[in-house]
JSON list of C-alpha atoms in Angstrom, two decimals:
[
{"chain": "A", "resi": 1, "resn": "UNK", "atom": "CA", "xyz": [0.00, 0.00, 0.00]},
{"chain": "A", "resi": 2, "resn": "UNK", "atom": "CA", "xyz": [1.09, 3.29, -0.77]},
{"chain": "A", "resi": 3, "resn": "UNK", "atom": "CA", "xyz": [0.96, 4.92, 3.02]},
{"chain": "A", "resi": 4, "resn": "UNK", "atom": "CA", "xyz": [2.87, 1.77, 4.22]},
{"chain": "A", "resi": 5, "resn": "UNK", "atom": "CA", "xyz": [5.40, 2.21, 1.79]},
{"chain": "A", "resi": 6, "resn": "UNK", "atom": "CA", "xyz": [5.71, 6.06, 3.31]},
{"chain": "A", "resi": 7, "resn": "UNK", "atom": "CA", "xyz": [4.95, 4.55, 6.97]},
{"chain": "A", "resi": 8, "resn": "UNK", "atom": "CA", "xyz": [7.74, 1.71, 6.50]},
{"chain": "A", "resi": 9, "resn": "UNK", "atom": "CA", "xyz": [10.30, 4.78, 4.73]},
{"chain": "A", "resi": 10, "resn": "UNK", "atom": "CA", "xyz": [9.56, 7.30, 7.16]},
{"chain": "A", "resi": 11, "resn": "UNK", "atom": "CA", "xyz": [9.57, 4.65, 10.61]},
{"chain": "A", "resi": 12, "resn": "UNK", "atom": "CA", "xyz": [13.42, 3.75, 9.22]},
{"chain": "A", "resi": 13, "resn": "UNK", "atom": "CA", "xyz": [15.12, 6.85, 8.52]},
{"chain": "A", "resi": 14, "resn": "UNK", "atom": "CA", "xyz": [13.80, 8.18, 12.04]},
{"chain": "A", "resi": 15, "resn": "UNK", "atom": "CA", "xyz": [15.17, 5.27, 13.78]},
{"chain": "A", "resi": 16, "resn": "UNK", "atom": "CA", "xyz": [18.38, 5.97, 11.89]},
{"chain": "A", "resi": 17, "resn": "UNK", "atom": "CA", "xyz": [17.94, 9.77, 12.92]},
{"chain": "A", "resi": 18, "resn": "UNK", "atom": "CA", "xyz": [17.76, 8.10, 16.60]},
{"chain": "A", "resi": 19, "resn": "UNK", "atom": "CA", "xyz": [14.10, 9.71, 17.89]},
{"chain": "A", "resi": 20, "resn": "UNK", "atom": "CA", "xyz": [12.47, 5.80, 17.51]},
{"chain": "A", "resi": 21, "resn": "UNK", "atom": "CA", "xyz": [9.03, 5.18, 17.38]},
{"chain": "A", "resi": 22, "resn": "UNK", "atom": "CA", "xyz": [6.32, 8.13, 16.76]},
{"chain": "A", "resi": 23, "resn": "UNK", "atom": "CA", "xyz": [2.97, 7.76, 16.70]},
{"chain": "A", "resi": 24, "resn": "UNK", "atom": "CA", "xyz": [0.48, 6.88, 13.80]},
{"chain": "A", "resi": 25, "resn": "UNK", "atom": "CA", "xyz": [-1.94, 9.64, 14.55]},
{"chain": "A", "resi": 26, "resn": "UNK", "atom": "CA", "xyz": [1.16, 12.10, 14.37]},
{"chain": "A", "resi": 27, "resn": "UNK", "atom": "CA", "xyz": [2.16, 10.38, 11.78]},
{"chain": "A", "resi": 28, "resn": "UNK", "atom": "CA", "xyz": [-1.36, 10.89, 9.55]},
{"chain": "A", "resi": 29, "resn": "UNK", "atom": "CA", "xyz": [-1.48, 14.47, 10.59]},
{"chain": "A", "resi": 30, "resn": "UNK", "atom": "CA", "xyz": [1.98, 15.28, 9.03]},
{"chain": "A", "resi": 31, "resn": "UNK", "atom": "CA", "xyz": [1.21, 13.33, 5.88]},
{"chain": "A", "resi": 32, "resn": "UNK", "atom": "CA", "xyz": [-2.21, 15.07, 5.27]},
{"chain": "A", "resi": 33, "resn": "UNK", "atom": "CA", "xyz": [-0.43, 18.21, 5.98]},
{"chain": "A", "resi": 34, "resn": "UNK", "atom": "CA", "xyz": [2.76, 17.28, 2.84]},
{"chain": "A", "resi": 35, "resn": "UNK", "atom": "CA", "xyz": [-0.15, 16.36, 1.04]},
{"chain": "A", "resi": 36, "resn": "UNK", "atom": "CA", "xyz": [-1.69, 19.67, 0.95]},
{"chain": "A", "resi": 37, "resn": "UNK", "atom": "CA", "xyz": [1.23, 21.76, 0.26]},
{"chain": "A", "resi": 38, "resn": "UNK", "atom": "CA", "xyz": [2.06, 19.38, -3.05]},
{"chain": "A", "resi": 39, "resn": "UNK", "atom": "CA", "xyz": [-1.67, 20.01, -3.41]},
{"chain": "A", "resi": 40, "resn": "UNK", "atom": "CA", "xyz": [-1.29, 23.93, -3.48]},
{"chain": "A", "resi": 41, "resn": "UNK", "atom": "CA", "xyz": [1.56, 24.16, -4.97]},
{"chain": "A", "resi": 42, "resn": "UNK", "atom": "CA", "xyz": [0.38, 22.59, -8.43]},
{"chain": "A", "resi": 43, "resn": "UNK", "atom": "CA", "xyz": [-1.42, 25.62, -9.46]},
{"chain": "A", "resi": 44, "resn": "UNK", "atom": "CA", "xyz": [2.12, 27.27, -8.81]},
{"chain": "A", "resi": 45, "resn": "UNK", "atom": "CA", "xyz": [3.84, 25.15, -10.70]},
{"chain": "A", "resi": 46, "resn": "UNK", "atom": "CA", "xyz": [1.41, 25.14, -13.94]},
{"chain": "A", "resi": 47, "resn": "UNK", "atom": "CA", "xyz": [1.36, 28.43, -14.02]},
{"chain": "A", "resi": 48, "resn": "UNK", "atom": "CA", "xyz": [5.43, 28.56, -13.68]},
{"chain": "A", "resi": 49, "resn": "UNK", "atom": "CA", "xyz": [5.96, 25.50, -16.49]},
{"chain": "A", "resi": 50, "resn": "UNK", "atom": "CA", "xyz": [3.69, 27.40, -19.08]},
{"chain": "A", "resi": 51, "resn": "UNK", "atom": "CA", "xyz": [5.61, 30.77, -18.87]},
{"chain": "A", "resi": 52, "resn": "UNK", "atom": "CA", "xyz": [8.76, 28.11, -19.44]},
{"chain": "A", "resi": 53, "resn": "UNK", "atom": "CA", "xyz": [6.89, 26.49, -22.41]},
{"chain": "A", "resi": 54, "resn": "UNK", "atom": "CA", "xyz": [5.57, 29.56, -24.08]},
{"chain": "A", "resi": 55, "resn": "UNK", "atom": "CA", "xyz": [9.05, 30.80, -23.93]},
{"chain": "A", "resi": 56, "resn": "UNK", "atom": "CA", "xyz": [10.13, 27.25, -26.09]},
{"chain": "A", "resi": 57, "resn": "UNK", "atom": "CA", "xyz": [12.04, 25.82, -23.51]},
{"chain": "A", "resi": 58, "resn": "UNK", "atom": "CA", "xyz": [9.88, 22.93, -22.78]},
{"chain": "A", "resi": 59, "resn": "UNK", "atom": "CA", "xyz": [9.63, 20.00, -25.29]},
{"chain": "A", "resi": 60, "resn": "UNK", "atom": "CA", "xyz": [6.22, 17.77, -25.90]},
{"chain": "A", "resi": 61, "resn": "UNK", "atom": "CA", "xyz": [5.77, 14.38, -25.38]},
{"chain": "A", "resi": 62, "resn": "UNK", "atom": "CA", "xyz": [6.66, 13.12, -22.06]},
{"chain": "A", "resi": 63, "resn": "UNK", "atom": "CA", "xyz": [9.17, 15.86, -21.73]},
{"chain": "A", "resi": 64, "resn": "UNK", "atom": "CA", "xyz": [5.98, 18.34, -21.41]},
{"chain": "A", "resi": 65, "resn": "UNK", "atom": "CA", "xyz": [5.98, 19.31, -17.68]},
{"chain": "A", "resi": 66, "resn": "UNK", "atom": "CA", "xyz": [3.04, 21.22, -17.98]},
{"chain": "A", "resi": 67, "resn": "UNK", "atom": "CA", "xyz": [1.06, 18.24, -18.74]},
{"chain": "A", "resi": 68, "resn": "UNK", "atom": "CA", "xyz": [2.47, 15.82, -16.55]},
{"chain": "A", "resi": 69, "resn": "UNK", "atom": "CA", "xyz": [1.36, 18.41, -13.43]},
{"chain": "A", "resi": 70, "resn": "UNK", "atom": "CA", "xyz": [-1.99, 18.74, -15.06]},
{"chain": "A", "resi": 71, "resn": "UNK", "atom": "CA", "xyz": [-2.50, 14.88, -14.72]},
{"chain": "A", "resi": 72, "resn": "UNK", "atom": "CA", "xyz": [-1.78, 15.24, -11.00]},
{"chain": "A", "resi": 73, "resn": "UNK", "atom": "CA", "xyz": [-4.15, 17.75, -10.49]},
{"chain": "A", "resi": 74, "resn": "UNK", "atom": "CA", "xyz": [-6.66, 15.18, -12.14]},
{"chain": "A", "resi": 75, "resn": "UNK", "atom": "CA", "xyz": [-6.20, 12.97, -9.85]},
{"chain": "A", "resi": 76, "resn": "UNK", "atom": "CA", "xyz": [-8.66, 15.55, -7.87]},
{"chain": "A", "resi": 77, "resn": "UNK", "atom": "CA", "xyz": [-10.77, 16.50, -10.54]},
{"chain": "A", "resi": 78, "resn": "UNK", "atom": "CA", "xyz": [-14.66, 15.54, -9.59]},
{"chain": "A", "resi": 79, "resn": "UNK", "atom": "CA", "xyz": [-18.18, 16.54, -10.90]},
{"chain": "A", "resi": 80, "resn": "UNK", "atom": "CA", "xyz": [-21.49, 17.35, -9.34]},
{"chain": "A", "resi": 81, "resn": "UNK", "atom": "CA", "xyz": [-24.88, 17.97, -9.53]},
{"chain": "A", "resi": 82, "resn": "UNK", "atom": "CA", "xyz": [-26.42, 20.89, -8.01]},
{"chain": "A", "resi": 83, "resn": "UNK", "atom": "CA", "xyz": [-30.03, 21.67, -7.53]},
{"chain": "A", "resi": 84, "resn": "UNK", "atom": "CA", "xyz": [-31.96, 25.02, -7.03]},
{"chain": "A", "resi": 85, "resn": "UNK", "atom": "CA", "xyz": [-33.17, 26.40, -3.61]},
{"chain": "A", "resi": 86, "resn": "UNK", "atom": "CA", "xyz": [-34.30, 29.55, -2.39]},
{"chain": "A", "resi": 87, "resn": "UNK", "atom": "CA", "xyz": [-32.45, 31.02, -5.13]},
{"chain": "A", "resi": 88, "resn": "UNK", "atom": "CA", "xyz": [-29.35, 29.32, -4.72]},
{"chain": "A", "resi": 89, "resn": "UNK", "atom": "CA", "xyz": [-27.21, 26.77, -5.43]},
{"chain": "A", "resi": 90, "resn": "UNK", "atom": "CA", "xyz": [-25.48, 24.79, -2.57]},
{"chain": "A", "resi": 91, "resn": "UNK", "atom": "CA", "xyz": [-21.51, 23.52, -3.41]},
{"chain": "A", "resi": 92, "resn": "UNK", "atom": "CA", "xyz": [-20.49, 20.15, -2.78]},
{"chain": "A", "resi": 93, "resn": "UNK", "atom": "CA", "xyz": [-18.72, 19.88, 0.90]},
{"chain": "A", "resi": 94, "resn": "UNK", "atom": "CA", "xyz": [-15.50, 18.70, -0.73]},
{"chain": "A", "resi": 95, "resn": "UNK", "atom": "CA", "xyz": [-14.85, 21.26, -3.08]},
{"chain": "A", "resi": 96, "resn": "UNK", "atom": "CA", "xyz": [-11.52, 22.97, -2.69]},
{"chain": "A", "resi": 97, "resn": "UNK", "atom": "CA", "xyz": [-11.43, 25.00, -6.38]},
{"chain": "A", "resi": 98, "resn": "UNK", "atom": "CA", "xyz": [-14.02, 25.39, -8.52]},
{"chain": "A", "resi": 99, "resn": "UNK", "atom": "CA", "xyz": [-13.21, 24.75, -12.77]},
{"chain": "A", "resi": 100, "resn": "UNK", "atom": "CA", "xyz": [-16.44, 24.63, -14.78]},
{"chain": "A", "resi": 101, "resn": "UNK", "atom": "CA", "xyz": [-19.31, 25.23, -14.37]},
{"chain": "A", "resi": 102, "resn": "UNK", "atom": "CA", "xyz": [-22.50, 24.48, -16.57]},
{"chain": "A", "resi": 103, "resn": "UNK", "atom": "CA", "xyz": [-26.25, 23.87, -17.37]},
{"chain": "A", "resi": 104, "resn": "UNK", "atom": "CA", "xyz": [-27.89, 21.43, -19.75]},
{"chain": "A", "resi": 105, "resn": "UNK", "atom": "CA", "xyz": [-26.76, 22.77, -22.37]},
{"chain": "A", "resi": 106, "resn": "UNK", "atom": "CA", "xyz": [-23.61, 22.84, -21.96]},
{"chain": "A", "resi": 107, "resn": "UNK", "atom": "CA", "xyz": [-23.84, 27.03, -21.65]},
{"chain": "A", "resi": 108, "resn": "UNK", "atom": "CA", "xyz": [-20.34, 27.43, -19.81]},
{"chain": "A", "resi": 109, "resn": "UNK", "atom": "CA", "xyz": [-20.93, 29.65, -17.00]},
{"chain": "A", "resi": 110, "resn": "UNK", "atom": "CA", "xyz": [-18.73, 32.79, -16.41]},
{"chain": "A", "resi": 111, "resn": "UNK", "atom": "CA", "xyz": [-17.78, 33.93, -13.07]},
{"chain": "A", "resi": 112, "resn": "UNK", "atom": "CA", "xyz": [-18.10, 37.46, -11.37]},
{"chain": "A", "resi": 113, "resn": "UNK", "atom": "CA", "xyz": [-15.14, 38.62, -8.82]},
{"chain": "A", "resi": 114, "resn": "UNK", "atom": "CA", "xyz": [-17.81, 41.10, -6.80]},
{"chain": "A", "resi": 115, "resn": "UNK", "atom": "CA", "xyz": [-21.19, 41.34, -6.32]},
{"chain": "A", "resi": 116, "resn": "UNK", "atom": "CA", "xyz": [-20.71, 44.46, -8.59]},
{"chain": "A", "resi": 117, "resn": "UNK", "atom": "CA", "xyz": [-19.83, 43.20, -11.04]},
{"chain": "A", "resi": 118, "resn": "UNK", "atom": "CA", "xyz": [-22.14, 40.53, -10.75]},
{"chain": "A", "resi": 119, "resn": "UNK", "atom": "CA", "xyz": [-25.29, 43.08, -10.68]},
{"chain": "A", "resi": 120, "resn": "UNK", "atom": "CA", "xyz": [-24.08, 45.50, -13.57]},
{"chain": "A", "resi": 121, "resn": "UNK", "atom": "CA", "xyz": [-23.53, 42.56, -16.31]},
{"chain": "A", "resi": 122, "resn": "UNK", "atom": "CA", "xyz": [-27.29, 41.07, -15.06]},
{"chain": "A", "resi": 123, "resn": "UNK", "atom": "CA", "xyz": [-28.62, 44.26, -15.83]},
{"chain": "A", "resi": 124, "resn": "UNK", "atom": "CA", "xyz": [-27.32, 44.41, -18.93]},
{"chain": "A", "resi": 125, "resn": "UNK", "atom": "CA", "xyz": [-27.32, 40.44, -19.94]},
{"chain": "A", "resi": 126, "resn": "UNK", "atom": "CA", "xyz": [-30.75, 38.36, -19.50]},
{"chain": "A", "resi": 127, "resn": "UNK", "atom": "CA", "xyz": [-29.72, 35.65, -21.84]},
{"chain": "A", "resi": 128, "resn": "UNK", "atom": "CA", "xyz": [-29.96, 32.15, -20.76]},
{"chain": "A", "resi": 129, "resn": "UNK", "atom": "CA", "xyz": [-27.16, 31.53, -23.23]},
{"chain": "A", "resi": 130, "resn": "UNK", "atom": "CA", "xyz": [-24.96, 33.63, -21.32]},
{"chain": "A", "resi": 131, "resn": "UNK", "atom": "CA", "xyz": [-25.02, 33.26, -17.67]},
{"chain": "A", "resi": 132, "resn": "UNK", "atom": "CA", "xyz": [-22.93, 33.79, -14.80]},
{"chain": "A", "resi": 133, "resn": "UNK", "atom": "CA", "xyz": [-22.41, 33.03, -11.18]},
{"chain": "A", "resi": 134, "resn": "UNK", "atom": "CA", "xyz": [-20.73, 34.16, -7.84]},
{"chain": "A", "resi": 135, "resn": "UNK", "atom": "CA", "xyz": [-20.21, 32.66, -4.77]},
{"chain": "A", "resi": 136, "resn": "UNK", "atom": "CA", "xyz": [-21.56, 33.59, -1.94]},
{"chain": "A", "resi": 137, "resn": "UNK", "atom": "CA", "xyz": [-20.63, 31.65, 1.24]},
{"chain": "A", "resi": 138, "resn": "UNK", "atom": "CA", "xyz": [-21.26, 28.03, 0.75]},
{"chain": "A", "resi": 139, "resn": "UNK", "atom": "CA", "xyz": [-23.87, 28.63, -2.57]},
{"chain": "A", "resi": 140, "resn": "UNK", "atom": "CA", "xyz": [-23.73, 30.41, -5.71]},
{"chain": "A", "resi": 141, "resn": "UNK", "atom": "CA", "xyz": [-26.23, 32.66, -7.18]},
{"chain": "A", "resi": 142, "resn": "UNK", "atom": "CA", "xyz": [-26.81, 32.64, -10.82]},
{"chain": "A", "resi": 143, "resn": "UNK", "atom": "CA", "xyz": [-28.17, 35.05, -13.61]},
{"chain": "A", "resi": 144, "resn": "UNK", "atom": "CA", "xyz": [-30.41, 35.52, -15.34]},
{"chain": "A", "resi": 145, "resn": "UNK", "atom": "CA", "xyz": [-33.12, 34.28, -12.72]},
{"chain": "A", "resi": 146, "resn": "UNK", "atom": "CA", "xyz": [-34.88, 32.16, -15.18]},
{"chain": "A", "resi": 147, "resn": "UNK", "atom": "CA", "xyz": [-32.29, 29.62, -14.73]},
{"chain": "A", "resi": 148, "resn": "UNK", "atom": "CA", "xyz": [-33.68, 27.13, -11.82]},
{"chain": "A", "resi": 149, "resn": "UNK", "atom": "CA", "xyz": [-32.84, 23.53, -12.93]},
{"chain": "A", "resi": 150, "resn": "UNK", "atom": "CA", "xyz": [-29.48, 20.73, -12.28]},
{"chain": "A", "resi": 151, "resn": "UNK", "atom": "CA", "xyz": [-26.47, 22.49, -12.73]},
{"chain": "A", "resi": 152, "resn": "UNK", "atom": "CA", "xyz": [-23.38, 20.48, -13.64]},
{"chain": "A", "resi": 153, "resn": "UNK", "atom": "CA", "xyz": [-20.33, 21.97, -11.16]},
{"chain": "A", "resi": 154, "resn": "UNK", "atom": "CA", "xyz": [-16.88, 20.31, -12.22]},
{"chain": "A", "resi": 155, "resn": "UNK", "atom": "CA", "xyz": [-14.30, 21.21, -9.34]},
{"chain": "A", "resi": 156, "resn": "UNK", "atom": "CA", "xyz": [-11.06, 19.80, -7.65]},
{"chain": "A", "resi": 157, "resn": "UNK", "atom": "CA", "xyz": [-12.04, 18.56, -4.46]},
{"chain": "A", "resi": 158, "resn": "UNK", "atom": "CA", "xyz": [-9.95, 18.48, -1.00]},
{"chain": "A", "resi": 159, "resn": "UNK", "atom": "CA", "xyz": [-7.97, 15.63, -0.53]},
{"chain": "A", "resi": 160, "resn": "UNK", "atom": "CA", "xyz": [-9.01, 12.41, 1.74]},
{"chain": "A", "resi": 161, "resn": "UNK", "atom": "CA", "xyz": [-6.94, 13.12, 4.87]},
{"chain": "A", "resi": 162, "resn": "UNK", "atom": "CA", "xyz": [-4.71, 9.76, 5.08]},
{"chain": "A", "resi": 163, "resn": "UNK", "atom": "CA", "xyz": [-5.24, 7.07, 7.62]},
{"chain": "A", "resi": 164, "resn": "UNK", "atom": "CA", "xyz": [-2.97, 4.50, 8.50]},
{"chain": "A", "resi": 165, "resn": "UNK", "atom": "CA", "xyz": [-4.35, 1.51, 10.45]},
{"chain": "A", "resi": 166, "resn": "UNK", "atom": "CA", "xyz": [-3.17, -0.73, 12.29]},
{"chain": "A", "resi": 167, "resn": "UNK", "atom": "CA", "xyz": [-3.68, -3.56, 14.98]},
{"chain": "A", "resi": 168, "resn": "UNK", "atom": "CA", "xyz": [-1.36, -4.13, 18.23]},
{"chain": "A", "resi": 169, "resn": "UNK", "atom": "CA", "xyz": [0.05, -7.42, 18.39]},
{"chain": "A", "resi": 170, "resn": "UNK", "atom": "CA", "xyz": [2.48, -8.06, 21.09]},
{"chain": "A", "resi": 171, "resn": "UNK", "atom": "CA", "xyz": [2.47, -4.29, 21.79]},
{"chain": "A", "resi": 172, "resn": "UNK", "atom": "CA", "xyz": [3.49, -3.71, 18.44]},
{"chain": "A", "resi": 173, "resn": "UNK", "atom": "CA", "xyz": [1.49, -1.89, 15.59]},
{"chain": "A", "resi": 174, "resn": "UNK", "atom": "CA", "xyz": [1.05, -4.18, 13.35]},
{"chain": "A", "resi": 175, "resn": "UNK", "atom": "CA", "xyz": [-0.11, -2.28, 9.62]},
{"chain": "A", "resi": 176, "resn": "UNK", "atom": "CA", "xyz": [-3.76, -3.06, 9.17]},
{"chain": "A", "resi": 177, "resn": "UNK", "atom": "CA", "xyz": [-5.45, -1.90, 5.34]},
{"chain": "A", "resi": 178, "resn": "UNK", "atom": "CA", "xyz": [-8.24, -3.88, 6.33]},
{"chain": "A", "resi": 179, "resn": "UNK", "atom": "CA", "xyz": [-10.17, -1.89, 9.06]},
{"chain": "A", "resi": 180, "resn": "UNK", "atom": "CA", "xyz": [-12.96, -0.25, 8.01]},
{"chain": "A", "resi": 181, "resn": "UNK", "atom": "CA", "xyz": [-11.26, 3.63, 8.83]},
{"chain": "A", "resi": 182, "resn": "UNK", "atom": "CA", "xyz": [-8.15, 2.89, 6.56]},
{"chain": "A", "resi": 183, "resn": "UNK", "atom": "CA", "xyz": [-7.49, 5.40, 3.73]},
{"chain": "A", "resi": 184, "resn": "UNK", "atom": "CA", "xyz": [-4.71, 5.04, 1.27]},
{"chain": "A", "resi": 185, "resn": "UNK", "atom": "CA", "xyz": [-2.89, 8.47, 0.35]},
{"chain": "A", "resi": 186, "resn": "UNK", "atom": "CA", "xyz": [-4.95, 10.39, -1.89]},
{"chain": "A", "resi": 187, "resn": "UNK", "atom": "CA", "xyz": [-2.44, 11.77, -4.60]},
{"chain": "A", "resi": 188, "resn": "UNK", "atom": "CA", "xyz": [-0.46, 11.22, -7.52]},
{"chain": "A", "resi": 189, "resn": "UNK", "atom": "CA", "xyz": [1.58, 7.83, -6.99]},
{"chain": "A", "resi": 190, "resn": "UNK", "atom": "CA", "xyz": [4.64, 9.92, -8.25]},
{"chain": "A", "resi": 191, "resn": "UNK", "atom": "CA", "xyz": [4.93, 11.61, -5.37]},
{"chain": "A", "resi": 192, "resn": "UNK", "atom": "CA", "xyz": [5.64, 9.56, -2.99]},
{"chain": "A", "resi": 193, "resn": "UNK", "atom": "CA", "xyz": [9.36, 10.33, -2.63]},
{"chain": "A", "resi": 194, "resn": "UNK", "atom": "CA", "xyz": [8.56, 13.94, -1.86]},
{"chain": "A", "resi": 195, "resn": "UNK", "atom": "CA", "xyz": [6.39, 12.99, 0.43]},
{"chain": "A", "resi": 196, "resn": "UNK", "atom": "CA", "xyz": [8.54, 10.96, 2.49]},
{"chain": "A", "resi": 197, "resn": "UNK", "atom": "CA", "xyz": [10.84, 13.73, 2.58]},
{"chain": "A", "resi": 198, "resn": "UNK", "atom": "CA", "xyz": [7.95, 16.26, 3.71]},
{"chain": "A", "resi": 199, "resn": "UNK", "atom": "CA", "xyz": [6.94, 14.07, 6.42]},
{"chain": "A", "resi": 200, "resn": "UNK", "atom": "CA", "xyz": [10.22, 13.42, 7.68]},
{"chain": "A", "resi": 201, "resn": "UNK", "atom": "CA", "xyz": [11.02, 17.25, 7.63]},
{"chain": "A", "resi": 202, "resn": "UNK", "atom": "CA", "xyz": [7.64, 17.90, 9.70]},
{"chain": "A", "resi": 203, "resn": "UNK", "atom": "CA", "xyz": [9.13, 15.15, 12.17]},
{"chain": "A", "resi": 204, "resn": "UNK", "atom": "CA", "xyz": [12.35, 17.30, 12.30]},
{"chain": "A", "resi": 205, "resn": "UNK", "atom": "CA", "xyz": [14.54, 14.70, 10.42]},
{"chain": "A", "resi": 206, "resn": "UNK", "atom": "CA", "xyz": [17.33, 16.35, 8.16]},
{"chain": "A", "resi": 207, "resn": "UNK", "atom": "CA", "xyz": [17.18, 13.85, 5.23]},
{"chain": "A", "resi": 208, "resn": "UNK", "atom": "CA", "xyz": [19.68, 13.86, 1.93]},
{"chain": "A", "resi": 209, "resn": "UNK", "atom": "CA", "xyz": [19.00, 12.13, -0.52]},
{"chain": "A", "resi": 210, "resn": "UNK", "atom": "CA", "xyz": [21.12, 9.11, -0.29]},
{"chain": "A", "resi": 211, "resn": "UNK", "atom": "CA", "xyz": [19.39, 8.49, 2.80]},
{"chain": "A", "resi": 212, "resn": "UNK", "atom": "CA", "xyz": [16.17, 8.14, 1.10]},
{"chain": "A", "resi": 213, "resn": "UNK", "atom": "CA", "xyz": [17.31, 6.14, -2.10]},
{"chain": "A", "resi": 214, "resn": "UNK", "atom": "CA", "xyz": [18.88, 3.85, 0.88]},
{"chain": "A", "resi": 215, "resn": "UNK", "atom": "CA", "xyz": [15.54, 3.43, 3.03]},
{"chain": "A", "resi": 216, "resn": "UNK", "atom": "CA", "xyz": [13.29, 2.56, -0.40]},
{"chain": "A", "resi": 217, "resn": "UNK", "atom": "CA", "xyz": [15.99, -0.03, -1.14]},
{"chain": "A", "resi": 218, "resn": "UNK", "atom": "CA", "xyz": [15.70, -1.77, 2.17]},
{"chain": "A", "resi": 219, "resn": "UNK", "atom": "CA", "xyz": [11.99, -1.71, 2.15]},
{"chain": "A", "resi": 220, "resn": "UNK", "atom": "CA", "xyz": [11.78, -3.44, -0.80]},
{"chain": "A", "resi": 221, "resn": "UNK", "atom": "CA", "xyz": [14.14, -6.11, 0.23]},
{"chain": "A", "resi": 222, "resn": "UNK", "atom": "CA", "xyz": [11.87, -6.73, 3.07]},
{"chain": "A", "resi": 223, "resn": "UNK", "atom": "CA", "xyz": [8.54, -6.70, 0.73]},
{"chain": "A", "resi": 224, "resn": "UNK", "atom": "CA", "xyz": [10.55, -9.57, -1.11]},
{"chain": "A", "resi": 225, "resn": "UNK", "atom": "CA", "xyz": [11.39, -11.21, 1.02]},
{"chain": "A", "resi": 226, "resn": "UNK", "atom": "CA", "xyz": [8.11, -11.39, 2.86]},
{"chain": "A", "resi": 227, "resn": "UNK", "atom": "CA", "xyz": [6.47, -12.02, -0.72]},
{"chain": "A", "resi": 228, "resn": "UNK", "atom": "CA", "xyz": [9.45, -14.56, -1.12]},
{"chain": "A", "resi": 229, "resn": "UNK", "atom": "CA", "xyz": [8.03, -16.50, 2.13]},
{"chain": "A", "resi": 230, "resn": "UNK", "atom": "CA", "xyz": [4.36, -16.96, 1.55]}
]
């Protein structure tokens, strides 16, 4: 599992480090914690690779950075219905940044930055085929007013916070994917080095990178060898 993997990395470069055993609920919180900085960072880093590319110094292919960051922000890409009610729309719990929004269809909804701005292009705009929105709190409001059915609301959601199980056997936590509370990391399998690296900084371990290329090494000998054995 990909959190063991992190668990297993993160458990044997702080034992090298010499501050031993921490505990799993620490552990979660400082995971969920690297995973939202990668998180808002991507938008960052788009934005940074495009400049790069428009400037030609960015190939395509698989040497396109741009697009390879794009498919890790997909990982959180999610879509939605959203009904009418007392002349709003209510957004999903889990959304973090919205992306698209439309109606049946498919008229693309624009977005207002003020409530000014919002008023002085309904006044001036009543077609259906040209709507827009603006959040307000928890909801959006649309215009023109005529519009009242299923919106479609594409949006990156938050990321699941992380939850590594486990059971105590012999006083020792044993790792456990099959309790009922477990959750996997929620992001981009490529990251999983950085993350290691994040967590271990949060747990105040100064790690290089041999250290790390080291630690994966030896955890795969042991997944081997416990495959190896069954």
């Amino acid at each position: 599992m990909y959190i063991d993997r992190i668990f297993q990395s993160v458990k044997a470069l702080a034992n090298t480090d010499g501050r031993g055993n921490f505990k799993p609920s620490t552990f979660n919180l400082h995971l969920y914690n690297s995973i939202l900085e990668k998180f808002e960072g991507y938008v960052y880093d788009i934005n940074q690779e495009v400049n790069r590319e428009n400037r030609g110094l960015i190939n395509g292919g698989l040497e396109n950075i741009p697009d390879k960051i794009r498919q890790k922000v997909a990982h959180f890409l999610k879509s939605g219905t959203i009904t009418h009610a007392s002349g709003l729309y209510a957004l999903p719990e889990d959304l973090r940044y919205f992306d698209t929004i439309v109606d049946g269809t498919d008229n693309m909804f624009e977005t207002c930055k003020d409530m000014n701005e919002f008023n002085i292009i309904k006044s001036v705009n009543a077609a259906a085929q040209y709507p827009i929105y603006i959040k307000i709190g928890t909801n959006i409001k649309v215009a023109p007013s005529t519009i009242t059915g299923n919106l479609i609301i594409y949006y990156l959601r938050n990321p699941l916070y992380p939850k590594w199980t486990f059971t105590v056997v012999d006083n020792a936590e044993l790792f456990n994917p099959s309790a009922g509370d477990f959750q996997d990391v929620d992001m981009h399998p490529s990251e999983e080095d950085d993350l290691v690296i994040r967590v271990c900084q949060k747990f105040g371990i100064s790690l290089k990178e041999p250290d790390l290329q080291a630690s994966m090494q030896n955890q795969e000998q042991i997944e081997f060898n416990q495959n190896k054995s069954t």
